[in-house]
Amino acid sequence: MFLVRPCRFQSNPLTAASNAFQANAPWPDLQHSNALAQAQFDGLVTKLRAAGVECIVFDDIPEPHTPDSIFPNNWLSLHADGTVVLYPMEAANRRPERRDDILESLERRHGFTIKRRIDFSHYERSEQFLEGTGALVLDRVNRVAYVSLSTRADAHVARQFAARLDYTPVLFESADSQRQAIYHTNVMMSVGKSVAIVCGESVNPQQRPALMGQLASNAKTVVDISLEQVGAFAGNMLELANSDGDALIAMSQQALDCLEAGQRKLLSAHADLVSSPIDHIEAQSGGSVRCMLAEVHLPRAA
């Protein structure tokens, strides 16, 4: 996977309207805010590397200012057939996060192979957005794309993704305790090879049986979390594999701490749990560990 280490991290005023998880008041000292974010970023990378996960770290660039660059999973996804997908972003100051130099480095310095690009960013002109694997929670084994519809997850673009990459789209609506649409699917659910974390109570009741049925048909053990746990980013987890092929689930310390004993036991039966405190990043930007991880499924040159 790769991550982007921030250099001008701050709460993004252009995303606050659709992201109820983001702090209403930005951190008053921006230099201090960035230093805290960098320290928590470095701590997460250290934890993941200690668990045997390959982490490629790119540095953010100061200009243009992209306050949410720490969340690269929203602007691209990288697939095992060598496909790179670029996505349309709602906030104008997030669009410069798309960086060709990162893709070039993955090929030239890190030995990955890119065979084709699919660029959906032109949908920004018609104000149709699909923010990467924030909007899309992908079951890559069964080729199912789960999408909670919002201003950042457009149904038409999601279906275009599914058609171009041969995924079955499962579209639904979810809302937080204030009945505001949850801005990214990966805040309320995560899907691994054999286990899924889902906030069932957030899903439109008429659509809930179909969603749960799809997960059951793909033999997923479902860990149902509450809306309160969603607020602590318990839905924002990602299953990874380390260098030995062992499964682990990465999450923030806040997410781990809010889990009940039975939920931890269910997750631990499928993978090791790896956590790190990133409370400042979570509070200021309304995203957590999964958002920080851009999975690299590209083939690697021999």
JSON list of N, CA and C in Angstrom, two decimals, residues 2 4 58-59 75-76 97 99-107:
[
{"chain": "A", "resi": 2, "resn": "PHE", "atom": "N", "xyz": [0.27, 2.40, -0.30]},
{"chain": "A", "resi": 2, "resn": "PHE", "atom": "CA", "xyz": [1.01, 3.63, -0.13]},
{"chain": "A", "resi": 2, "resn": "PHE", "atom": "C", "xyz": [0.19, 4.61, 0.70]},
{"chain": "A", "resi": 4, "resn": "VAL", "atom": "N", "xyz": [0.31, 9.00, 2.06]},
{"chain": "A", "resi": 4, "resn": "VAL", "atom": "CA", "xyz": [0.85, 10.33, 1.78]},
{"chain": "A", "resi": 4, "resn": "VAL", "atom": "C", "xyz": [1.01, 11.08, 3.09]},
{"chain": "A", "resi": 58, "resn": "PHE", "atom": "N", "xyz": [4.78, 8.50, 0.45]},
{"chain": "A", "resi": 58, "resn": "PHE", "atom": "CA", "xyz": [5.07, 9.67, -0.38]},
{"chain": "A", "resi": 58, "resn": "PHE", "atom": "C", "xyz": [4.84, 10.93, 0.45]},
{"chain": "A", "resi": 59, "resn": "ASP", "atom": "N", "xyz": [5.66, 11.93, 0.21]},
{"chain": "A", "resi": 59, "resn": "ASP", "atom": "CA", "xyz": [5.47, 13.22, 0.88]},
{"chain": "A", "resi": 59, "resn": "ASP", "atom": "C", "xyz": [4.49, 14.07, 0.11]},
{"chain": "A", "resi": 75, "resn": "TRP", "atom": "N", "xyz": [-8.79, 9.38, -4.36]},
{"chain": "A", "resi": 75, "resn": "TRP", "atom": "CA", "xyz": [-8.56, 9.83, -5.74]},
{"chain": "A", "resi": 75, "resn": "TRP", "atom": "C", "xyz": [-8.14, 8.72, -6.69]},
{"chain": "A", "resi": 76, "resn": "LEU", "atom": "N", "xyz": [-7.83, 7.55, -6.18]},
{"chain": "A", "resi": 76, "resn": "LEU", "atom": "CA", "xyz": [-7.48, 6.46, -7.09]},
{"chain": "A", "resi": 76, "resn": "LEU", "atom": "C", "xyz": [-7.74, 5.11, -6.45]},
{"chain": "A", "resi": 97, "resn": "GLU", "atom": "N", "xyz": [-4.99, 16.53, -5.54]},
{"chain": "A", "resi": 97, "resn": "GLU", "atom": "CA", "xyz": [-4.35, 15.36, -4.90]},
{"chain": "A", "resi": 97, "resn": "GLU", "atom": "C", "xyz": [-3.98, 14.30, -5.93]},
{"chain": "A", "resi": 99, "resn": "ARG", "atom": "N", "xyz": [-1.99, 12.80, -8.48]},
{"chain": "A", "resi": 99, "resn": "ARG", "atom": "CA", "xyz": [-0.60, 13.10, -8.82]},
{"chain": "A", "resi": 99, "resn": "ARG", "atom": "C", "xyz": [0.01, 12.03, -9.71]},
{"chain": "A", "resi": 100, "resn": "ASP", "atom": "N", "xyz": [0.37, 12.44, -10.93]},
{"chain": "A", "resi": 100, "resn": "ASP", "atom": "CA", "xyz": [1.03, 11.51, -11.85]},
{"chain": "A", "resi": 100, "resn": "ASP", "atom": "C", "xyz": [2.38, 11.06, -11.33]},
{"chain": "A", "resi": 101, "resn": "ASP", "atom": "N", "xyz": [3.06, 11.92, -10.55]},
{"chain": "A", "resi": 101, "resn": "ASP", "atom": "CA", "xyz": [4.39, 11.54, -10.09]},
{"chain": "A", "resi": 101, "resn": "ASP", "atom": "C", "xyz": [4.33, 10.34, -9.14]},
{"chain": "A", "resi": 102, "resn": "ILE", "atom": "N", "xyz": [3.23, 10.19, -8.41]},
{"chain": "A", "resi": 102, "resn": "ILE", "atom": "CA", "xyz": [3.07, 9.03, -7.54]},
{"chain": "A", "resi": 102, "resn": "ILE", "atom": "C", "xyz": [2.94, 7.76, -8.38]},
{"chain": "A", "resi": 103, "resn": "LEU", "atom": "N", "xyz": [2.13, 7.83, -9.42]},
{"chain": "A", "resi": 103, "resn": "LEU", "atom": "CA", "xyz": [1.97, 6.67, -10.30]},
{"chain": "A", "resi": 103, "resn": "LEU", "atom": "C", "xyz": [3.29, 6.33, -11.00]},
{"chain": "A", "resi": 104, "resn": "GLU", "atom": "N", "xyz": [4.00, 7.35, -11.45]},
{"chain": "A", "resi": 104, "resn": "GLU", "atom": "CA", "xyz": [5.30, 7.10, -12.10]},
{"chain": "A", "resi": 104, "resn": "GLU", "atom": "C", "xyz": [6.28, 6.45, -11.13]},
{"chain": "A", "resi": 105, "resn": "SER", "atom": "N", "xyz": [6.27, 6.88, -9.88]},
{"chain": "A", "resi": 105, "resn": "SER", "atom": "CA", "xyz": [7.18, 6.31, -8.89]},
{"chain": "A", "resi": 105, "resn": "SER", "atom": "C", "xyz": [6.82, 4.86, -8.57]},
{"chain": "A", "resi": 106, "resn": "LEU", "atom": "N", "xyz": [5.53, 4.56, -8.52]},
{"chain": "A", "resi": 106, "resn": "LEU", "atom": "CA", "xyz": [5.13, 3.17, -8.27]},
{"chain": "A", "resi": 106, "resn": "LEU", "atom": "C", "xyz": [5.68, 2.25, -9.36]},
{"chain": "A", "resi": 107, "resn": "GLU", "atom": "N", "xyz": [5.72, 2.75, -10.58]},
{"chain": "A", "resi": 107, "resn": "GLU", "atom": "CA", "xyz": [6.27, 1.95, -11.69]},
{"chain": "A", "resi": 107, "resn": "GLU", "atom": "C", "xyz": [7.80, 1.93, -11.67]}
]
